[in-house]
Short mmCIF file of C-alpha atoms in Angstrom, two decimals:
data_model
loop_
_atom_site.label_atom_id
_atom_site.label_comp_id
_atom_site.label_asym_id
_atom_site.label_seq_id
_atom_site.Cartn_x
_atom_site.Cartn_y
_atom_site.Cartn_z
CA MET A 1 37.13 -13.67 69.60
CA ASP A 2 40.15 -13.14 71.81
CA ALA A 3 40.92 -9.71 73.17
CA THR A 4 43.95 -7.95 71.71
CA GLY A 5 45.36 -6.69 74.99
CA PRO A 6 45.01 -6.85 78.78
CA THR A 7 41.59 -6.06 80.09
CA PRO A 8 40.46 -5.01 83.55
CA GLY A 9 40.37 -8.04 85.81
CA ASP A 10 42.73 -10.03 83.60
CA SER A 11 44.50 -12.47 85.93
CA GLU A 12 47.86 -11.79 84.35
CA SER A 13 48.03 -8.12 85.38
CA ALA A 14 48.43 -8.50 89.14
CA ASP A 15 50.88 -11.37 88.82
CA GLU A 16 53.09 -9.48 86.38
CA GLU A 17 53.32 -6.42 88.57
CA THR A 18 54.24 -8.17 91.81
CA PHE A 19 56.38 -11.22 91.05
CA PRO A 20 59.17 -9.88 88.77
CA GLY A 21 60.59 -7.71 91.54
CA GLN A 22 61.50 -10.87 93.46
CA LEU A 23 63.50 -12.37 90.57
CA PRO A 24 67.27 -12.02 90.03
CA PHE A 25 68.23 -9.26 87.63
CA ALA A 26 69.26 -11.60 84.79
CA GLU A 27 66.00 -13.56 84.96
CA ARG A 28 63.91 -10.38 85.02
CA TYR A 29 65.46 -8.89 81.92
CA MET A 30 67.00 -11.80 80.02
CA GLY A 31 65.11 -14.95 81.11
CA PHE A 32 62.84 -16.97 78.85
CA GLY A 33 59.72 -15.86 80.73
CA ASN A 34 60.51 -12.24 79.94
CA LEU A 35 61.09 -13.08 76.28
CA LEU A 36 57.80 -14.94 76.13
CA ARG A 37 55.94 -12.02 77.68
CA THR A 38 57.58 -9.58 75.27
CA TRP A 39 56.67 -11.68 72.22
CA ARG A 40 53.09 -12.13 73.41
CA ARG A 41 52.55 -8.44 74.03
CA ALA A 42 54.11 -7.55 70.66
CA ALA A 43 51.55 -9.84 69.05
CA GLY A 44 48.76 -8.07 70.95
CA LEU A 45 47.60 -11.20 72.79
CA THR A 46 46.59 -12.04 76.33
CA GLN A 47 47.69 -15.19 78.12
CA PRO A 48 44.60 -17.40 77.48
CA PRO A 49 44.97 -17.82 73.69
CA VAL A 50 48.70 -18.52 74.07
CA ALA A 51 48.02 -21.14 76.74
CA ARG A 52 45.40 -22.76 74.50
CA VAL A 53 47.72 -23.11 71.51
CA LEU A 54 50.32 -24.70 73.82
CA GLY A 55 47.71 -27.03 75.31
CA ILE A 56 48.46 -26.06 78.93
CA ALA A 57 46.49 -24.39 81.75
CA ILE A 58 46.43 -20.60 81.90
CA ARG A 59 47.83 -20.67 85.45
CA THR A 60 50.74 -22.85 84.29
CA TYR A 61 51.47 -20.51 81.41
CA GLY A 62 51.39 -17.51 83.73
CA SER A 63 53.92 -19.21 86.01
CA ILE A 64 56.23 -19.76 83.03
CA GLU A 65 56.07 -16.10 82.05
CA ARG A 66 56.86 -15.06 85.63
CA GLY A 67 59.81 -17.46 85.83
CA ALA A 68 58.14 -19.45 88.62
CA ALA A 69 57.98 -22.62 86.47
CA PRO A 70 60.43 -23.91 83.87
CA ALA A 71 59.40 -24.09 80.22
CA ARG A 72 59.94 -27.38 78.45
CA PHE A 73 57.90 -27.00 75.30
CA SER A 74 58.17 -29.67 72.60
CA ARG A 75 59.20 -28.84 69.04
CA GLU A 76 55.54 -29.08 67.99
CA GLN A 77 54.53 -26.64 70.74
CA CYS A 78 57.33 -24.29 69.69
CA ASP A 79 56.18 -24.38 66.08
CA ALA A 80 52.59 -23.64 67.09
CA LEU A 81 53.69 -20.82 69.41
CA ALA A 82 55.98 -19.28 66.79
CA GLY A 83 53.11 -19.26 64.30
CA LEU A 84 50.66 -17.68 66.74
CA LEU A 85 53.13 -14.99 67.85
CA ARG A 86 54.44 -14.44 64.28
CA LEU A 87 58.06 -14.81 65.39
CA ASP A 88 60.86 -13.95 63.00
CA PRO A 89 63.66 -16.53 62.33
CA ASP A 90 65.91 -15.20 65.12
CA ALA A 91 63.12 -15.30 67.71
CA ARG A 92 62.08 -18.78 66.55
CA HIS A 93 65.72 -19.85 66.90
CA ALA A 94 65.83 -18.53 70.49
CA LEU A 95 62.52 -20.23 71.31
CA LEU A 96 63.86 -23.62 70.21
CA LEU A 97 67.21 -23.15 71.94
CA HIS A 98 65.45 -22.45 75.24
CA ASN A 99 63.16 -25.46 74.98
CA VAL A 100 64.50 -28.09 72.60
CA GLY A 101 68.18 -27.28 72.83
CA THR A 102 68.72 -27.04 69.08
CA THR A 103 68.08 -24.77 66.13
CA PHE A 104 65.30 -24.95 63.59
CA ASP A 105 65.77 -27.38 60.74
CA VAL A 106 67.32 -25.30 57.96
CA SER A 107 67.11 -28.24 55.56
CA HIS A 108 63.34 -27.71 55.37
CA PRO A 109 62.62 -25.64 52.22
CA ASP A 110 60.28 -23.28 54.08
CA ARG A 111 62.90 -22.57 56.76
CA ARG A 112 66.11 -22.38 54.75
CA PRO A 113 67.42 -18.80 54.60
CA PRO A 114 68.23 -17.57 51.10
CA LEU A 115 71.83 -17.68 49.95
CA GLU A 116 72.51 -13.97 50.39
CA GLU A 117 74.76 -11.96 48.13
CA ALA A 118 77.22 -11.49 50.98
CA MET A 119 77.74 -15.27 51.15
CA ARG A 120 78.16 -15.50 47.38
CA LEU A 121 80.76 -12.73 47.53
CA LEU A 122 82.64 -14.45 50.36
CA ILE A 123 82.83 -17.72 48.43
CA GLU A 124 83.82 -16.17 45.11
CA GLU A 125 86.52 -13.96 46.61
CA GLN A 126 88.36 -16.86 48.25
CA PRO A 127 91.77 -17.19 46.59
CA SER A 128 91.56 -21.00 46.61
CA PRO A 129 88.94 -23.68 45.81
CA SER A 130 85.86 -23.20 48.01
CA LEU A 131 82.34 -24.59 48.12
CA LEU A 132 79.24 -24.45 50.30
CA CYS A 133 77.38 -27.70 51.13
CA ASP A 134 74.15 -28.32 52.98
CA ARG A 135 73.77 -30.81 55.83
CA HIS A 136 73.66 -33.67 53.30
CA TRP A 137 76.80 -32.48 51.49
CA ASN A 138 74.81 -31.28 48.46
CA VAL A 139 76.69 -28.44 46.76
CA LEU A 140 74.88 -25.11 47.18
CA ALA A 141 77.57 -22.80 45.78
CA TYR A 142 81.18 -22.79 44.64
CA ASN A 143 83.76 -20.34 43.32
CA SER A 144 85.53 -20.27 39.98
CA PHE A 145 88.65 -21.89 41.45
CA MET A 146 86.59 -24.89 42.56
CA ALA A 147 84.83 -25.17 39.20
CA SER A 148 88.13 -24.98 37.32
CA TRP A 149 89.94 -27.59 39.39
CA TRP A 150 86.96 -29.93 39.93
CA PRO A 151 84.24 -29.37 37.28
CA TRP A 152 82.02 -32.06 38.84
CA VAL A 153 80.64 -29.38 41.20
CA THR A 154 78.85 -27.77 38.24
CA ALA A 155 76.71 -30.85 37.55
CA PRO A 156 73.07 -30.85 38.73
CA GLY A 157 72.70 -32.56 42.10
CA ALA A 158 76.45 -32.48 42.83
CA ASN A 159 77.24 -34.02 46.21
CA LEU A 160 80.68 -33.94 47.85
CA LEU A 161 80.50 -37.35 49.53
CA ARG A 162 78.88 -39.05 46.56
CA TRP A 163 81.71 -37.83 44.33
CA GLY A 164 84.43 -38.66 46.85
CA LEU A 165 83.18 -42.17 47.54
CA LEU A 166 81.72 -43.33 44.21
CA ASP A 167 83.21 -41.40 41.30
CA PRO A 168 86.13 -43.19 39.59
CA GLU A 169 87.87 -39.82 39.11
CA ALA A 170 88.03 -39.33 42.89
CA ARG A 171 89.79 -42.67 43.27
CA ILE A 172 92.38 -41.65 40.68
CA GLN A 173 92.93 -38.13 41.96
CA HIS A 174 93.48 -39.03 45.62
CA HIS A 175 96.90 -40.56 46.29
CA ASN A 176 95.41 -42.68 49.11
CA TRP A 177 91.76 -43.02 48.24
CA ARG A 178 90.99 -45.61 50.92
CA ASP A 179 92.18 -43.31 53.69
CA HIS A 180 90.19 -40.45 52.17
CA ALA A 181 87.08 -42.64 51.81
CA ASN A 182 87.44 -43.91 55.37
CA ARG A 183 87.27 -40.34 56.65
CA MET A 184 84.11 -39.72 54.62
CA VAL A 185 82.52 -42.86 56.04
CA ARG A 186 83.25 -41.48 59.52
CA LEU A 187 81.36 -38.30 58.60
CA LEU A 188 78.30 -40.29 57.56
CA LYS A 189 78.38 -42.40 60.72
CA PHE A 190 78.56 -39.27 62.87
CA ALA A 191 75.60 -37.75 61.00
CA LEU A 192 73.55 -40.92 61.47
CA ALA A 193 74.19 -40.84 65.21
CA GLY A 194 72.25 -37.59 65.52
CA ARG A 195 69.78 -37.85 62.63
CA ARG A 196 68.55 -41.44 62.46
CA ASP A 197 65.18 -40.40 61.04
CA ASP A 198 66.56 -38.20 58.24
CA PRO A 199 65.31 -39.78 54.96
CA ALA A 200 67.73 -37.85 52.72
CA LEU A 201 70.68 -38.96 54.85
CA ALA A 202 69.42 -42.55 54.81
CA ARG A 203 69.23 -42.51 51.01
CA LEU A 204 72.79 -41.19 50.73
CA VAL A 205 74.08 -43.86 53.10
CA GLU A 206 72.32 -46.65 51.21
CA GLU A 207 73.65 -45.34 47.91
CA VAL A 208 77.30 -45.29 48.97
CA ARG A 209 77.03 -48.60 50.86
CA ALA A 210 75.95 -50.28 47.62
CA ASP A 211 79.55 -49.94 46.44
CA PRO A 212 81.59 -53.00 47.59
CA ASP A 213 84.70 -50.98 48.46
CA VAL A 214 82.74 -48.46 50.51
CA LEU A 215 80.76 -51.23 52.20
CA GLN A 216 84.00 -52.90 53.27
CA LEU A 217 85.23 -49.65 54.78
CA TRP A 218 81.87 -49.09 56.47
CA GLU A 219 81.88 -52.49 58.14
CA SER A 220 85.50 -52.28 59.26
CA ALA A 221 85.50 -48.70 60.58
CA SER A 222 84.33 -47.98 64.13
CA GLU A 223 85.32 -44.31 64.43
CA VAL A 224 83.10 -41.30 63.75
CA ALA A 225 84.08 -37.75 62.82
CA GLU A 226 82.08 -34.52 62.88
CA ASN A 227 84.11 -32.80 60.17
CA ARG A 228 87.35 -32.92 58.19
CA ASP A 229 88.65 -29.58 59.38
CA GLY A 230 92.44 -29.51 59.01
CA GLN A 231 92.66 -32.71 56.96
CA LEU A 232 95.54 -32.98 54.47
CA HIS A 233 94.59 -33.97 50.91
CA ARG A 234 97.34 -35.11 48.55
CA MET A 235 95.75 -35.02 45.11
CA ARG A 236 96.45 -35.10 41.38
CA VAL A 237 94.55 -32.20 39.81
CA PRO A 238 93.55 -32.64 36.13
CA ALA A 239 93.37 -28.88 35.53
CA LEU A 240 97.02 -28.62 36.58
CA GLY A 241 98.17 -31.27 34.13
CA TRP A 242 97.67 -34.02 36.75
CA ARG A 243 100.39 -32.58 38.93
CA THR A 244 100.19 -33.41 42.63
CA VAL A 245 99.23 -30.74 45.13
CA GLU A 246 98.84 -30.86 48.90
CA LEU A 247 95.72 -29.15 50.20
CA VAL A 248 94.32 -28.59 53.69
CA SER A 249 90.54 -28.48 54.08
CA HIS A 250 88.97 -25.95 56.47
CA THR A 251 85.34 -26.39 57.55
CA LEU A 252 83.31 -23.37 58.68
CA HIS A 253 79.64 -23.04 59.65
CA PRO A 254 78.06 -19.73 58.53
CA ALA A 255 75.83 -18.19 61.18
CA SER A 256 72.96 -17.68 58.71
CA LEU A 257 73.14 -21.34 57.60
CA PRO A 258 74.23 -23.19 60.75
CA ASP A 259 73.72 -26.68 59.29
CA SER A 260 75.71 -25.93 56.14
CA ARG A 261 79.47 -26.27 55.64
CA LEU A 262 81.71 -23.72 53.98
CA ILE A 263 84.75 -25.75 52.91
CA ILE A 264 87.90 -23.93 51.84
CA PHE A 265 90.94 -25.74 50.46
CA THR A 266 94.30 -24.04 50.96
CA GLN A 267 97.43 -25.21 49.19
CA LEU A 268 100.52 -25.86 51.27
CA GLN A 269 103.60 -23.80 50.41
CA GLU A 270 106.07 -26.31 49.03
CA PRO A 271 109.71 -26.24 50.24
CA GLU A 272 112.45 -25.34 47.76
CA HIS A 273 113.70 -28.93 47.43
CA SER A 274 110.23 -30.32 46.69
CA GLU A 275 109.30 -31.52 43.21
CA LEU A 276 105.89 -29.90 43.63
CA PRO A 277 105.37 -26.37 42.26
CA ALA A 278 105.38 -23.58 44.81
CA ARG A 279 102.12 -21.69 45.24
CA PRO A 280 102.30 -18.25 43.56
CA ARG A 281 101.95 -15.31 45.93
CA GLU A 282 99.46 -13.69 43.55
CA SER A 283 96.91 -16.44 44.24
CA VAL A 284 96.14 -15.11 47.74
CA SER A 285 95.35 -11.53 46.67
CA VAL A 286 91.78 -10.25 46.60
CA ARG A 287 90.45 -10.35 43.06
CA ARG A 288 87.48 -8.99 41.16
CA THR A 289 84.91 -11.53 40.04
CA ASP A 290 84.94 -10.25 36.44
CA GLN A 291 88.67 -10.82 35.99
CA PRO A 292 90.57 -14.13 36.04
CA THR A 293 93.05 -14.68 38.85
CA PRO A 294 96.66 -14.51 37.59
CA ALA A 295 97.45 -17.79 39.31
CA LEU A 296 94.44 -19.42 37.65
CA ALA A 297 95.56 -18.22 34.21
CA ASP A 298 99.05 -19.63 34.77
CA GLN A 299 97.65 -22.96 35.92
CA ALA A 300 95.34 -23.20 32.92
CA ALA A 301 98.27 -22.54 30.58
CA ASP A 302 100.18 -25.47 32.12
CA ALA A 303 97.20 -27.84 31.77
CA PRO A 304 96.42 -29.93 28.65
CA SER A 305 94.49 -28.02 26.00
CA GLY A 306 91.17 -29.69 26.83
CA ALA A 307 91.52 -29.02 30.57
CA ALA A 308 92.59 -25.39 29.96
CA LYS A 309 89.58 -24.70 27.77
CA GLY A 310 87.25 -26.30 30.29
CA GLY A 311 88.87 -24.26 33.05
CA ARG A 312 88.33 -20.98 31.18
CA ARG A 313 84.70 -21.83 30.59
CA THR A 314 83.93 -22.66 34.22
CA ALA A 315 86.11 -20.03 35.88
CA THR A 316 84.07 -17.09 34.62
CA ARG A 317 81.19 -17.36 37.03
CA THR A 318 79.93 -18.67 40.34
CA ARG A 319 76.83 -20.76 40.24
CA ALA A 320 74.67 -21.14 43.36
CA ARG A 321 71.73 -23.35 44.15
CA SER A 322 69.65 -23.00 47.24
#
């Protein structure tokens, strides 16, 4: 059984006391070796059991803690080390950043942080259509504006790219669907460049490529795009009586869900000579979740009776899936 702390004659003691004084200030107090030593001591372990779980010599591990040797642990080593030291999500994140250069995989069900109430509140209180997607564009949450304007988000398994590329309604609602679809194809190509072994991404790509129109765009497009932040969408919205609106999409990455996308659509203020309706000032005010937004009520009144009723039903709550 391993000891739970340093013992007399432990080889780590002398090294720890003498070498750190020769290191630069930042490395002594902020370097990875210091973090590693702090985590190990907090777990009540000596160097030998940590070296064993990493599969390296004790002397090599000691050099890493002292900053005399660089640490280049693999993801598997990081996972084993995090389990042994009982690291919390933030510490695990730092461990991977130091060694692998990336964060932990939040798409894994055991590693995905819960959708906290603060995030739900942020989404619901947006004065315009907003939704949260995971790394595969599956809808995790949406606000009442989004559900009223585009009820497809309420369906089980709703996916932003699947709707945009394959749903006939998307092709009708977008004034220039091919341009819109081309931008979505660029997103998928960018994702594939960094996640070639992602089975869920591969399934999504195969599904959309089965459509002849999407396949043609896929084979003719050479560009890639990381996001659609700032893109202009000119769309006919059924909930507004199929009137045309111009929306700008904004893509944000919440710190607690770094691989997710918070997408907010803001409506452009129309000039006085435009045939499009101006956006009411009331629609940008902060609203309570148990009361309908004045702008939403006005828009529902202008919509056909079926769309208005559907809007009232879906605008009363925010539904989230994690």
